[in-house]
Short mmCIF file of C-alpha atoms in Angstrom, two decimals:
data_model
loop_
_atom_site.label_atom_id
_atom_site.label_comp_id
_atom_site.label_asym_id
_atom_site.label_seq_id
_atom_site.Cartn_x
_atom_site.Cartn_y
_atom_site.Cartn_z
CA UNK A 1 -170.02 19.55 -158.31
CA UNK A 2 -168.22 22.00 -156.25
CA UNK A 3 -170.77 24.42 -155.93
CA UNK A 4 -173.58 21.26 -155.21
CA UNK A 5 -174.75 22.94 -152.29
CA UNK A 6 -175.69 19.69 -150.65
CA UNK A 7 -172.34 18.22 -151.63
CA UNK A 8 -170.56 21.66 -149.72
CA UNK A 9 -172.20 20.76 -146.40
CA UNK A 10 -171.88 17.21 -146.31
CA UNK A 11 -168.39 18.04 -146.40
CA UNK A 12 -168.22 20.67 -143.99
CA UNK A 13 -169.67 18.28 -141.69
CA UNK A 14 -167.16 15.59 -142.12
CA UNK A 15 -164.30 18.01 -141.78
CA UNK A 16 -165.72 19.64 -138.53
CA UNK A 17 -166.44 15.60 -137.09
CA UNK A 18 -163.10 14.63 -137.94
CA UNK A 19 -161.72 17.96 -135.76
CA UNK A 20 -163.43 16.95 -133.00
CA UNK A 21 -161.86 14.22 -130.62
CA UNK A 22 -162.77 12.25 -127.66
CA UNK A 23 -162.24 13.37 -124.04
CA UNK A 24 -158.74 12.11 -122.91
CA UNK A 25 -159.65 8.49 -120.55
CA UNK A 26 -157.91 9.21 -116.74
CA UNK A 27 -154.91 6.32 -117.04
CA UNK A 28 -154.95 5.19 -113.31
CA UNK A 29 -151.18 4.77 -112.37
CA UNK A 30 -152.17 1.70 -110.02
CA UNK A 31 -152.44 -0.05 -113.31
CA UNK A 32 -149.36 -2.35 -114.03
CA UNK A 33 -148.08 -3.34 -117.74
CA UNK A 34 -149.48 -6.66 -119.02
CA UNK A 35 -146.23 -8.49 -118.88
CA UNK A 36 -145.18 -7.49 -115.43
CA UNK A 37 -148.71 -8.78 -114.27
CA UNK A 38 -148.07 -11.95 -115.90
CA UNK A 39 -144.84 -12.09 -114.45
CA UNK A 40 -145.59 -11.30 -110.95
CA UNK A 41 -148.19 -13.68 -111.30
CA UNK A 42 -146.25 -16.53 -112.80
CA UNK A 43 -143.71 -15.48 -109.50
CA UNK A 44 -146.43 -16.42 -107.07
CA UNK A 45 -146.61 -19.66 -108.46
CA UNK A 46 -149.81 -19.83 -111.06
CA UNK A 47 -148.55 -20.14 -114.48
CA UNK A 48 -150.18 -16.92 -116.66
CA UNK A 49 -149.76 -15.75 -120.01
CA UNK A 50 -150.56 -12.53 -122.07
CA UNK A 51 -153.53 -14.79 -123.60
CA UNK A 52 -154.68 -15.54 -120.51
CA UNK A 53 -155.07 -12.46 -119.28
CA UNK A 54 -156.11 -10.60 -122.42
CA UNK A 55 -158.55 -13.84 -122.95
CA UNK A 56 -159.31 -14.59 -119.56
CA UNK A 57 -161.38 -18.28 -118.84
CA UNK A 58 -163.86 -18.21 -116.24
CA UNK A 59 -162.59 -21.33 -114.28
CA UNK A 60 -159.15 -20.24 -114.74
CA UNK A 61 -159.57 -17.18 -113.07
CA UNK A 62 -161.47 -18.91 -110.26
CA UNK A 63 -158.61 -20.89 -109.61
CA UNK A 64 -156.39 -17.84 -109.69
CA UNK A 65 -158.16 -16.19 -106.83
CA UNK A 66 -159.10 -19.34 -104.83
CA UNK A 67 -154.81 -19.41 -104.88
CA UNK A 68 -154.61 -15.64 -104.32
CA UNK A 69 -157.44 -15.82 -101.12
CA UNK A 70 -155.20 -19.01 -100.30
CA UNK A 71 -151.62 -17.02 -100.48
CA UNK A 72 -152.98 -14.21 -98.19
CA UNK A 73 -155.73 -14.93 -95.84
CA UNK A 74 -155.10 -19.00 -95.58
CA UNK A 75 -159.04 -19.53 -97.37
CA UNK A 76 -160.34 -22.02 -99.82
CA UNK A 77 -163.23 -23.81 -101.23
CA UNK A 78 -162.27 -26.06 -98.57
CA UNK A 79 -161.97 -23.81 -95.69
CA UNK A 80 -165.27 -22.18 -96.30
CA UNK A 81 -167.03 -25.39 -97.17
CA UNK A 82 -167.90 -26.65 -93.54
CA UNK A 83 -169.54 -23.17 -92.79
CA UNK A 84 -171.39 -23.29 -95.72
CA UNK A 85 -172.52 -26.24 -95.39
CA UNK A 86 -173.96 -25.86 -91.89
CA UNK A 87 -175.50 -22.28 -93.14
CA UNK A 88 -177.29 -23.77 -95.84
CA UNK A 89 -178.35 -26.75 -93.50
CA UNK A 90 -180.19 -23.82 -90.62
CA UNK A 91 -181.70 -22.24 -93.58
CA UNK A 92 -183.13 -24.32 -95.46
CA UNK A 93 -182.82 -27.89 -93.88
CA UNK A 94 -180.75 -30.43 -94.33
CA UNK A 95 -182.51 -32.16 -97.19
CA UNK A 96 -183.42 -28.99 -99.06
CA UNK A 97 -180.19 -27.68 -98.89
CA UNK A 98 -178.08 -29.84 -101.95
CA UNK A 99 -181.17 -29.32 -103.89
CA UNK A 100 -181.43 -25.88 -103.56
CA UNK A 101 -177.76 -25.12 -104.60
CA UNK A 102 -174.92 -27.81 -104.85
CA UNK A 103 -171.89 -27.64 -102.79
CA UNK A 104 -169.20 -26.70 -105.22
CA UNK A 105 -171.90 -23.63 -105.74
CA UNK A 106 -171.82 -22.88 -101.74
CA UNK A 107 -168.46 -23.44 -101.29
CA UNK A 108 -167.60 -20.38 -104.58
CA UNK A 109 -170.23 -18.34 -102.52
CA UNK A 110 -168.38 -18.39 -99.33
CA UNK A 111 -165.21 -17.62 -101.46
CA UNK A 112 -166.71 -15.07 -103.18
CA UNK A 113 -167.38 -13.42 -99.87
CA UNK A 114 -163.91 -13.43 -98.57
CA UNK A 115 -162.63 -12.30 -101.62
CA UNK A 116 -164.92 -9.39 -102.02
CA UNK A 117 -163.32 -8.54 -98.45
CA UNK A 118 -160.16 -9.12 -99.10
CA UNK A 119 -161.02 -6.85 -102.51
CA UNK A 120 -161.95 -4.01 -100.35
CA UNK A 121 -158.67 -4.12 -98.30
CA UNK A 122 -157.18 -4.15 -101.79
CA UNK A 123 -158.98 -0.78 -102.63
CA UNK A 124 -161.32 -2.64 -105.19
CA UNK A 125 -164.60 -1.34 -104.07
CA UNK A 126 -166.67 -2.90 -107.15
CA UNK A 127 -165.85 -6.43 -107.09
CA UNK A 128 -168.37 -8.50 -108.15
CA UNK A 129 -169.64 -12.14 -109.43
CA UNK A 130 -169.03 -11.49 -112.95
CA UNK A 131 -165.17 -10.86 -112.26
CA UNK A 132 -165.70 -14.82 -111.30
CA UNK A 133 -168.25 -15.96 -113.86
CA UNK A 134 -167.39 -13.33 -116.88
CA UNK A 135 -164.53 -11.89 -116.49
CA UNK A 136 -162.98 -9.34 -118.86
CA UNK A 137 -159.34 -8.46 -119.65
CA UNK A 138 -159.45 -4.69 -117.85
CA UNK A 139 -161.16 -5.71 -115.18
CA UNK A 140 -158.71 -8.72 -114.66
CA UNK A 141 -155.84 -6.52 -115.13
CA UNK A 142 -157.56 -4.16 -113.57
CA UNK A 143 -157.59 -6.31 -110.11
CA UNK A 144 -154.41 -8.32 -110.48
CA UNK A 145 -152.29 -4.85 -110.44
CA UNK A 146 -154.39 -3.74 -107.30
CA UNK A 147 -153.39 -7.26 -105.87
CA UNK A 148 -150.04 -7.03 -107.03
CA UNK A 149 -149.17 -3.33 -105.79
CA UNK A 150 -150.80 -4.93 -102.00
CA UNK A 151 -149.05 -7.78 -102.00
CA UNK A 152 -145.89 -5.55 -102.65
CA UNK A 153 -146.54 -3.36 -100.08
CA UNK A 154 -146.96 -6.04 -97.31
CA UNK A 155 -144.30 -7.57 -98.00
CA UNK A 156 -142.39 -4.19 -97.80
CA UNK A 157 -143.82 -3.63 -94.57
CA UNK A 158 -142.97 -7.44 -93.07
CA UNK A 159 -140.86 -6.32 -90.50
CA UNK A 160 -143.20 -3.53 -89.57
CA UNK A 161 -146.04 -5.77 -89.52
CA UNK A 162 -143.58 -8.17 -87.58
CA UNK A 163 -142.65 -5.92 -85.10
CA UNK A 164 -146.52 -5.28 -84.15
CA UNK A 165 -147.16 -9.11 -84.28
CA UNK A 166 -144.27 -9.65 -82.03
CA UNK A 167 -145.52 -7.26 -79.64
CA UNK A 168 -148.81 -7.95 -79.73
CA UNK A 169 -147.84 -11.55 -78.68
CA UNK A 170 -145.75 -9.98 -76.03
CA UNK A 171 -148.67 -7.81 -75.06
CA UNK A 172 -150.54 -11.14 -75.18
CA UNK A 173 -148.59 -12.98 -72.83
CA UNK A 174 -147.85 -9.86 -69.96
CA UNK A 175 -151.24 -10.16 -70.41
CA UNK A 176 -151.95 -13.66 -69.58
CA UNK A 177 -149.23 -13.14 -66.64
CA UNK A 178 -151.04 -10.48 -65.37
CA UNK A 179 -154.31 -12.05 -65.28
CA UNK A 180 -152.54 -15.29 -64.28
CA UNK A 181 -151.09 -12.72 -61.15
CA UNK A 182 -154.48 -11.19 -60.84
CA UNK A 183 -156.29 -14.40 -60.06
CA UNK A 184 -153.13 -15.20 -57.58
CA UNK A 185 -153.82 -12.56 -55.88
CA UNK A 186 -157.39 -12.94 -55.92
CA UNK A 187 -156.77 -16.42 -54.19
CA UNK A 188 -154.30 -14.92 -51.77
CA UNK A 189 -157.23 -11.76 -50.89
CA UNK A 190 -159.95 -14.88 -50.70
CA UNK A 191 -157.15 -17.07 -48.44
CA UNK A 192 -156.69 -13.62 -46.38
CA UNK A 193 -160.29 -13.15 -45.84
CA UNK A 194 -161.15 -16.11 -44.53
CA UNK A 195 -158.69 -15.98 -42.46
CA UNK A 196 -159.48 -13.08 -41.08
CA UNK A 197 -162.97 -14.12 -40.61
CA UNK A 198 -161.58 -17.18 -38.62
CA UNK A 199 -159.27 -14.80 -36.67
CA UNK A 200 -162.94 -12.41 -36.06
CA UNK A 201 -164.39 -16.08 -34.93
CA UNK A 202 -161.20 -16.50 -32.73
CA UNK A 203 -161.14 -12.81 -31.22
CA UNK A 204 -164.96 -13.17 -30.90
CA UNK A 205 -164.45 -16.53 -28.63
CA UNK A 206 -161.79 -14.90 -27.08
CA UNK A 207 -164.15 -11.91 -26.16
CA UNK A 208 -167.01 -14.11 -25.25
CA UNK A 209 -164.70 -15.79 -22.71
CA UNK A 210 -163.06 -12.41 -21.30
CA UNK A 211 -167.01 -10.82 -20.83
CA UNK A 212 -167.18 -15.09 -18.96
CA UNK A 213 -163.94 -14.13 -17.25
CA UNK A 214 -165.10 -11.02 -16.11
CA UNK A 215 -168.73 -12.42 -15.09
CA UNK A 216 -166.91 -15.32 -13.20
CA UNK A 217 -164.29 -12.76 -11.38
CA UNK A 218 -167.79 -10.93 -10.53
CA UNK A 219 -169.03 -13.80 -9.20
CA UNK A 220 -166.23 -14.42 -7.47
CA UNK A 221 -166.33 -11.06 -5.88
CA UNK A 222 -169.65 -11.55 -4.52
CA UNK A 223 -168.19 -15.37 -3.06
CA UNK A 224 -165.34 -13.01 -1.01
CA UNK A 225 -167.67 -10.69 0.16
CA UNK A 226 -169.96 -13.36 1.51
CA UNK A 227 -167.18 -15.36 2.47
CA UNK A 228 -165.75 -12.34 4.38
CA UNK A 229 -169.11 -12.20 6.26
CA UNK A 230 -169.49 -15.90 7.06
CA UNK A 231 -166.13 -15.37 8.28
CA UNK A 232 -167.17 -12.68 10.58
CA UNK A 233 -170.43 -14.77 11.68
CA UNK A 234 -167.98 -17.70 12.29
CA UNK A 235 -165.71 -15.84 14.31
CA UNK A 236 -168.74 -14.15 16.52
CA UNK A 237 -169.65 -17.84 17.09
CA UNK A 238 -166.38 -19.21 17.84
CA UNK A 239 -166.08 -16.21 20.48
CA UNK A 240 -169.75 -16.97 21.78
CA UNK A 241 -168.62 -20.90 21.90
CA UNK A 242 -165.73 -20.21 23.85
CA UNK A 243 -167.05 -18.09 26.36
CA UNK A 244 -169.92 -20.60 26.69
CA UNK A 245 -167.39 -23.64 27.46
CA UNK A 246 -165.24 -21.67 29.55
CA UNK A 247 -168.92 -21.10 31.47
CA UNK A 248 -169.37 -24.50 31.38
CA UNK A 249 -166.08 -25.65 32.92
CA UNK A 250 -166.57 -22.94 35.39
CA UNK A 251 -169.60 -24.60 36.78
CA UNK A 252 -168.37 -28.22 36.18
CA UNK A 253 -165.43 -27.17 38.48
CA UNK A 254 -167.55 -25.71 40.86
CA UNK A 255 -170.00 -28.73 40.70
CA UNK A 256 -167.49 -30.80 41.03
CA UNK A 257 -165.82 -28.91 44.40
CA UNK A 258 -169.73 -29.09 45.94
CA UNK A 259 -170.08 -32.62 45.32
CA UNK A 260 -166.68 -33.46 46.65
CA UNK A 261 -168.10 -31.13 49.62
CA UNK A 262 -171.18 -33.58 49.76
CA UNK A 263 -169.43 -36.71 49.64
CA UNK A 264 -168.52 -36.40 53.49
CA UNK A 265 -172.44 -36.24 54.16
CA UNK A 266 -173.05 -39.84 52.55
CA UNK A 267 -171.73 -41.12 55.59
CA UNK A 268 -173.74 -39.07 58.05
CA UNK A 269 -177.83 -40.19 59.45
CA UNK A 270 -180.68 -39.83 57.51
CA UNK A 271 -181.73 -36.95 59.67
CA UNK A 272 -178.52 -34.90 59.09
CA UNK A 273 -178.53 -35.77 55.45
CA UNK A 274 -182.44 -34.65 55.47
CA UNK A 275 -181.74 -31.35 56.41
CA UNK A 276 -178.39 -31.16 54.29
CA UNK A 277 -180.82 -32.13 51.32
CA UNK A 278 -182.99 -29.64 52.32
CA UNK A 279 -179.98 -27.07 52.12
CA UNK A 280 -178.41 -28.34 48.68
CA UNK A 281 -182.21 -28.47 47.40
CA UNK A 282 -182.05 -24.50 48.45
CA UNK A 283 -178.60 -24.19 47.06
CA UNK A 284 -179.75 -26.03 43.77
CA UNK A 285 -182.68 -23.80 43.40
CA UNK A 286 -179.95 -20.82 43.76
CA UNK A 287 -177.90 -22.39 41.47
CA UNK A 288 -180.29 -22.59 38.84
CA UNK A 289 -181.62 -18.93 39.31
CA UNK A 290 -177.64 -18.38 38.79
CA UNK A 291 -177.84 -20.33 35.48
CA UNK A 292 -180.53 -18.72 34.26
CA UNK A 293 -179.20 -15.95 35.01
CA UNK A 294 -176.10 -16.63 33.03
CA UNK A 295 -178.54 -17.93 29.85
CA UNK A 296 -180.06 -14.47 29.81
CA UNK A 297 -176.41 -13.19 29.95
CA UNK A 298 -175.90 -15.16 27.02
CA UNK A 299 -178.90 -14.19 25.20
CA UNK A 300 -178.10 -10.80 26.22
CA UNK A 301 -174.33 -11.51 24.55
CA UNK A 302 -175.58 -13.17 21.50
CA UNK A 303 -177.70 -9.72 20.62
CA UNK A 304 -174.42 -7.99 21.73
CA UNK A 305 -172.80 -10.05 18.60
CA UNK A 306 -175.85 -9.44 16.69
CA UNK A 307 -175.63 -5.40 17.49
CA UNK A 308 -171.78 -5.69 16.88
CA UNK A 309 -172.51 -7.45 13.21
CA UNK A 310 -174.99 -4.37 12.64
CA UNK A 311 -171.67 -1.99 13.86
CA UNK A 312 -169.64 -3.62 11.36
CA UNK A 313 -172.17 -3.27 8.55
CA UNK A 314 -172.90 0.57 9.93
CA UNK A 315 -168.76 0.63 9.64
CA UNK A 316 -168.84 -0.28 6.11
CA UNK A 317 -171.97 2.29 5.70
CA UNK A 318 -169.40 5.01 8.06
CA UNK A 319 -166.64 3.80 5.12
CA UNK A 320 -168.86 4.61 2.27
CA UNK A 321 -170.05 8.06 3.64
CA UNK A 322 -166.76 8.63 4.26
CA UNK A 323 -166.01 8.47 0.44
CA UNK A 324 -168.94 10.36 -0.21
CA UNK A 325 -167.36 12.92 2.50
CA UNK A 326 -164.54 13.34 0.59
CA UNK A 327 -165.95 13.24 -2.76
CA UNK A 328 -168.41 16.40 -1.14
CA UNK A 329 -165.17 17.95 -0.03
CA UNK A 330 -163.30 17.69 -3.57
CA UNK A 331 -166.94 19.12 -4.69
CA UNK A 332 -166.36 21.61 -2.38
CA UNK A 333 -163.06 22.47 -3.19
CA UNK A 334 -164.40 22.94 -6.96
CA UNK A 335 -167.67 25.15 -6.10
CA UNK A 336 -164.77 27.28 -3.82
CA UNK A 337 -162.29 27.18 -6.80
CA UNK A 338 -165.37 28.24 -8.89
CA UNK A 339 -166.65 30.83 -6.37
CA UNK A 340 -163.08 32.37 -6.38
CA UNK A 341 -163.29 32.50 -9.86
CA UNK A 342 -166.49 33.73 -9.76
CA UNK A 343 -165.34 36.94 -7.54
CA UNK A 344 -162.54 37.59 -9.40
CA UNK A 345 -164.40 37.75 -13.12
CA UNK A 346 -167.10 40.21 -10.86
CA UNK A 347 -165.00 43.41 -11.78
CA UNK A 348 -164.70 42.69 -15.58
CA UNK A 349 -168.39 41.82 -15.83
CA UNK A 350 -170.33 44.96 -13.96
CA UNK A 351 -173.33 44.48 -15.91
CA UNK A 352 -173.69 40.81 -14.88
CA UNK A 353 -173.46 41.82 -10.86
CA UNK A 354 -176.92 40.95 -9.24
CA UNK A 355 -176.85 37.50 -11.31
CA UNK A 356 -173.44 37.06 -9.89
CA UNK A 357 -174.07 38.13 -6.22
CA UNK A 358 -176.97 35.59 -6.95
CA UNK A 359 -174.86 32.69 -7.93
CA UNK A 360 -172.75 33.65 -5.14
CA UNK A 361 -175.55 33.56 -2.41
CA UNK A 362 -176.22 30.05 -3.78
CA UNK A 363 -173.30 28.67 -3.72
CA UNK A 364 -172.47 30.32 -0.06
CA UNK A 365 -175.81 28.77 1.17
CA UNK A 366 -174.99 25.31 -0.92
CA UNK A 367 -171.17 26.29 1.14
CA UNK A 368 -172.72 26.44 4.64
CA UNK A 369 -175.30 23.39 3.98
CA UNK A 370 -172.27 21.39 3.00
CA UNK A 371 -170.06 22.65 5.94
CA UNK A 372 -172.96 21.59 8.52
CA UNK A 373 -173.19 18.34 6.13
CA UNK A 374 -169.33 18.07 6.78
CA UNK A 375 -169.32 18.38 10.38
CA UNK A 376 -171.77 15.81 10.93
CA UNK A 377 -170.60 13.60 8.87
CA UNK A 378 -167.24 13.63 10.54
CA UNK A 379 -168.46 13.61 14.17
CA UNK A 380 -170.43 10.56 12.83
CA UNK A 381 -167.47 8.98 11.13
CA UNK A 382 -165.17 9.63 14.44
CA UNK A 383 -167.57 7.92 16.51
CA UNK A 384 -168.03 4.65 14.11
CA UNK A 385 -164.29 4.84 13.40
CA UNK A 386 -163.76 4.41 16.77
CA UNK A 387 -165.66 1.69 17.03
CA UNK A 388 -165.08 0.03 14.09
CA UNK A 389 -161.02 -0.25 14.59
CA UNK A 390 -161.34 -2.93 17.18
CA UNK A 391 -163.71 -4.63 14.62
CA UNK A 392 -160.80 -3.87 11.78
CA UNK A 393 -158.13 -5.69 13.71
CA UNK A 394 -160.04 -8.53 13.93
CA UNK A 395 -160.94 -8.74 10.34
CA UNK A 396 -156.99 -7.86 9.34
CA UNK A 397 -156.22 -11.63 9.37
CA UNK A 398 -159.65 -12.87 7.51
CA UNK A 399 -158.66 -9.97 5.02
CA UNK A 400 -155.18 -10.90 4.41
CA UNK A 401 -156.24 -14.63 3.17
CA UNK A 402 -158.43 -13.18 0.72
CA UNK A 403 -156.36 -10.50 -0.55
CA UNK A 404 -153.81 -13.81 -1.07
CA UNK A 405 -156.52 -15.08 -2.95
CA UNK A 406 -157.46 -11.99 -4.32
CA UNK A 407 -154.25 -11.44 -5.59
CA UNK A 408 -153.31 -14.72 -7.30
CA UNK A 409 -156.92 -14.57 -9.16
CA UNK A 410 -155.54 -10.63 -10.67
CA UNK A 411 -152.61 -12.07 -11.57
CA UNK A 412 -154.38 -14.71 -13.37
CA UNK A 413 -156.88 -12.50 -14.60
CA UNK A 414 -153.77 -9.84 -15.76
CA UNK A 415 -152.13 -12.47 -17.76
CA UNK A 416 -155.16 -13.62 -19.85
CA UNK A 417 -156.15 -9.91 -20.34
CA UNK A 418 -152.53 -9.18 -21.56
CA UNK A 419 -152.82 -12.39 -23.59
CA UNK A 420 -155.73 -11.35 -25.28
CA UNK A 421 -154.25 -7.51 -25.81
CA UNK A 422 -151.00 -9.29 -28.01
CA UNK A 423 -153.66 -11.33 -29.73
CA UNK A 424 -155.94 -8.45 -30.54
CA UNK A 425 -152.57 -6.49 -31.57
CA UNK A 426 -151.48 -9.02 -33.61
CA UNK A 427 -154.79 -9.17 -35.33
CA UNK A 428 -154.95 -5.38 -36.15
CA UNK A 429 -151.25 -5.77 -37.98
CA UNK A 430 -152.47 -8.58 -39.42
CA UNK A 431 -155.65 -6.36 -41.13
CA UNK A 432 -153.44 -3.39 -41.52
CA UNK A 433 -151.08 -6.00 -43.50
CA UNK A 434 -153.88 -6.68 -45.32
CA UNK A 435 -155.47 -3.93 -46.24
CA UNK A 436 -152.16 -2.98 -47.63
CA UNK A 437 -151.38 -5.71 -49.63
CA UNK A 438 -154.67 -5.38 -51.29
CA UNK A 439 -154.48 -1.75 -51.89
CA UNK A 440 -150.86 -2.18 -53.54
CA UNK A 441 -152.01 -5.38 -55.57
CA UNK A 442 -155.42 -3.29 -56.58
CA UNK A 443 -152.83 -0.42 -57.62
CA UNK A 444 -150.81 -2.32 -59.36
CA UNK A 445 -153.76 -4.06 -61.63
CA UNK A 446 -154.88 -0.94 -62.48
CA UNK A 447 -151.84 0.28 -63.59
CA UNK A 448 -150.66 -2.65 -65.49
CA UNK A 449 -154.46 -2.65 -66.78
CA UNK A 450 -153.65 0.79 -68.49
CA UNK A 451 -150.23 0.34 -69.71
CA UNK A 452 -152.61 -3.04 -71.26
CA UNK A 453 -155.45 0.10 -72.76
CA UNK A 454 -152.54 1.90 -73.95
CA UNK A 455 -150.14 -0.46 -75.89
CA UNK A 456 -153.67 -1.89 -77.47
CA UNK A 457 -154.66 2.01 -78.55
CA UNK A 458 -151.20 2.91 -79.80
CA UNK A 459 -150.93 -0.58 -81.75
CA UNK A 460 -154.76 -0.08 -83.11
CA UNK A 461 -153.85 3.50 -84.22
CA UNK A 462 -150.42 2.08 -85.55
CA UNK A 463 -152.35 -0.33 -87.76
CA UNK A 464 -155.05 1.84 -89.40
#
């Protein structure tokens, strides 16, 4: 039988099978010994046994993770129920929706969901229905150690996790005080801008009456100068009047003295008082040649007035062309200031020479027309100034009771202007305030709103 060559092979086979062994399985050092599972697990609260985790029960295990979802995320049949319930409603309606799946079914759906989350967080990527429905003792030990070893380490890094939930909540609430601030000052910048748009309103009145102020003191202007001529025409007439009466009581005196020379002649014959008739009716006819006379010496004065009204005007005309004189002769002054210039730039700029001596002849023949100009003007002005100071003193005491006038109304007008100057000051300090307040509270958002970026990008990197 030894040398069966059928029997040699058949053990040479068995001998090389039983020399080869199985790969080596990868242990996973995650993976926590059965009893310290069941312990930790018992610790939590759920009774568990060997047998129940090397013989796991479906609903038993469901239970087990509904109180593990429970322990660390706060979920439950319960919890998830309402959602479920309204989900299944939008999908299929509300009457299709306990017939299509019941709610303890819905409600281990939702679960399973969270858990499968709550898995991946755990580092159990493969989580599935049948760790709910059939589960099997590795995977069960499988995913208690994974929950076990996360549990541990949460609870190792409490006061970590703590310390970021504690400032977080501090973050929170500087937060909430800054927006709380934020929509202060929001209220304060909407306060401030409508008050400055009443203030613009105010300042706006207040300019609309200064440009009514200024129209009225115009106007006013205007009343003085016409008032200053009325005067003038009033005080020609006055003048005119009075000569008039004093011509008047002239020739009432004088009629007067002839009829107290008549009165002896009443007494005398009809004869005599014929021919004396005859003589007072000669006198009479001389006497009224005289008055005429005298009313064509009147008419003759009241042109007078009317020619001295036209000096007066041709005074205020003498008055302006004086100005205009002496505006020509500052003018004057420059185009000689320039012309002396002129001459004394003429040896640095040789090649400019004949455009110079141009200029020059120009402003010589603009020099002489000017001069004649001059002369004339002021032979002309010394002849109305002449005439026009008698006219001046006469108008002195007119003029001084409207300068009084005059004056009061500047005064008047000088305080509302300088009114209206503090109120226009205060209301730029008032912007300028402002503006500054609402570039320091805009500042200060921004910053606070990055210190806010930061602490959430530090805590966010913290946490992953």
């Amino acid at each position: 039988m030894d040398y069966n060559p059928r029997q040699s092979m058949a053990r040479g086979n068995s001998v090389s099978t039983s020399n080869r062994r199985p790969p080596p399985e990868e242990v996973d050092p995650f993976i926590l010994r059965d009893p310290d599972i069941c312990e930790n697990v018992t610790f939590l609260g759920v009774p568990f046994s060997l047998d129940d985790l090397r013989k796991p029960q479906p609903q038993q295990i469901q239970r087990l993770y509904e109180f593990l979802a429970d322990l660390c995320m706060t979920v439950t049949r319960e919890t998830v129920g309402p959602a479920m319930s309204a989900a299944a409603s939008e999908i299929a309606g509300p009457d299709m929706a306990d017939r299509l799946y019941s709610q303890d079914v819905r409600d281990l759906m939702g679960l399973f969901v969270r858990l499968r989350a709550f898995m991946v967080v755990c580092q159990v990527n493969d989580f599935g229905f049948a760790d709910l429905f059939k589960p099997t003792y590795p995977r069960l030990q499988k995913i208690l150690s994974y929950v076990i070893n996360f549990v541990r380490f949460r609870e190792g890094q409490t006061p970590t996790v703590q310390e970021f939930v504690e400032e977080k909540e501090k973050l929170a609430l500087r937060v909430q005080q800054l927006v709380g601030g934020n929509e202060g000052l929001e209220a304060r910048l909407h306060a401030l801008k409508a008050n400055r748009a009443e203030q613009e309103h105010a300042n706006q009145k207040k300019k609309e009456a200064e440009a009514r102020a200024k129209e009225q003191l115009i106007g006013l202007n205007h009343q003085k100068m016409k008032v200053m001529n009325d005067g003038e025409r009033a005080t020609a007439e006055l003048k005119r009047l009075c000569q008039a009466y004093d011509e008047r009581q002239a020739l009432l005196e004088a009629t007067s003295k002839e009829a107290a020379k008549l009165r002896p002649y009443t007494f005398q014959k009809p004869d005599a008082l014929q021919t004396n008739l005859r003589e007072l009716n000669a006198t009479l006819a001389a006497e009224k040649a005289q008055i005429e006379a005298h009313e064509r010496r009147e008419r003759a004065l009241q042109t007078s007035a009317d020619s001295f009204s036209t000096a007066a005007q041709d005074v205020a005309a003498s008055t302006r062309v004086l100005t205009e004189l002496a505006n020509d002769m500052l003018k004057e002054e420059e185009q000689q200031n320039k012309a002396t210039r002129f001459r004394e730039a003429l040896s640095d700029k040789k090649n400019n020479v004949q455009e110079v001596e141009r200029e020059e002849k120009l402003l010589q023949k603009k020099l002489d027309t000017i001069n004649v100009r001059i002369d004339k003007l002021r032979r002309t002005a010394k002849e109305k100034a002449d005439s026009a100071s008698v006219r001046m003193n006469e108008l002195k005491e007119t003029q001084s009771k409207l300068q009084k006038e005059r004056n009061e109304q500047s005064r008047e007008v000088d305080k509302r202007r300088v009114r209206i100057e503090q109120t226009e000051k205060k209301m730029t300090d008032l912007k300028e305030n402002i503006e500054n307040e609402i570039n320091s509270a805009r500042e200060e958002y921004l910053k606070m709103e990055s210190h806010v970026n930061l602490y959430i990008t530090e805590m966010g990197q913290t946490i992953v």
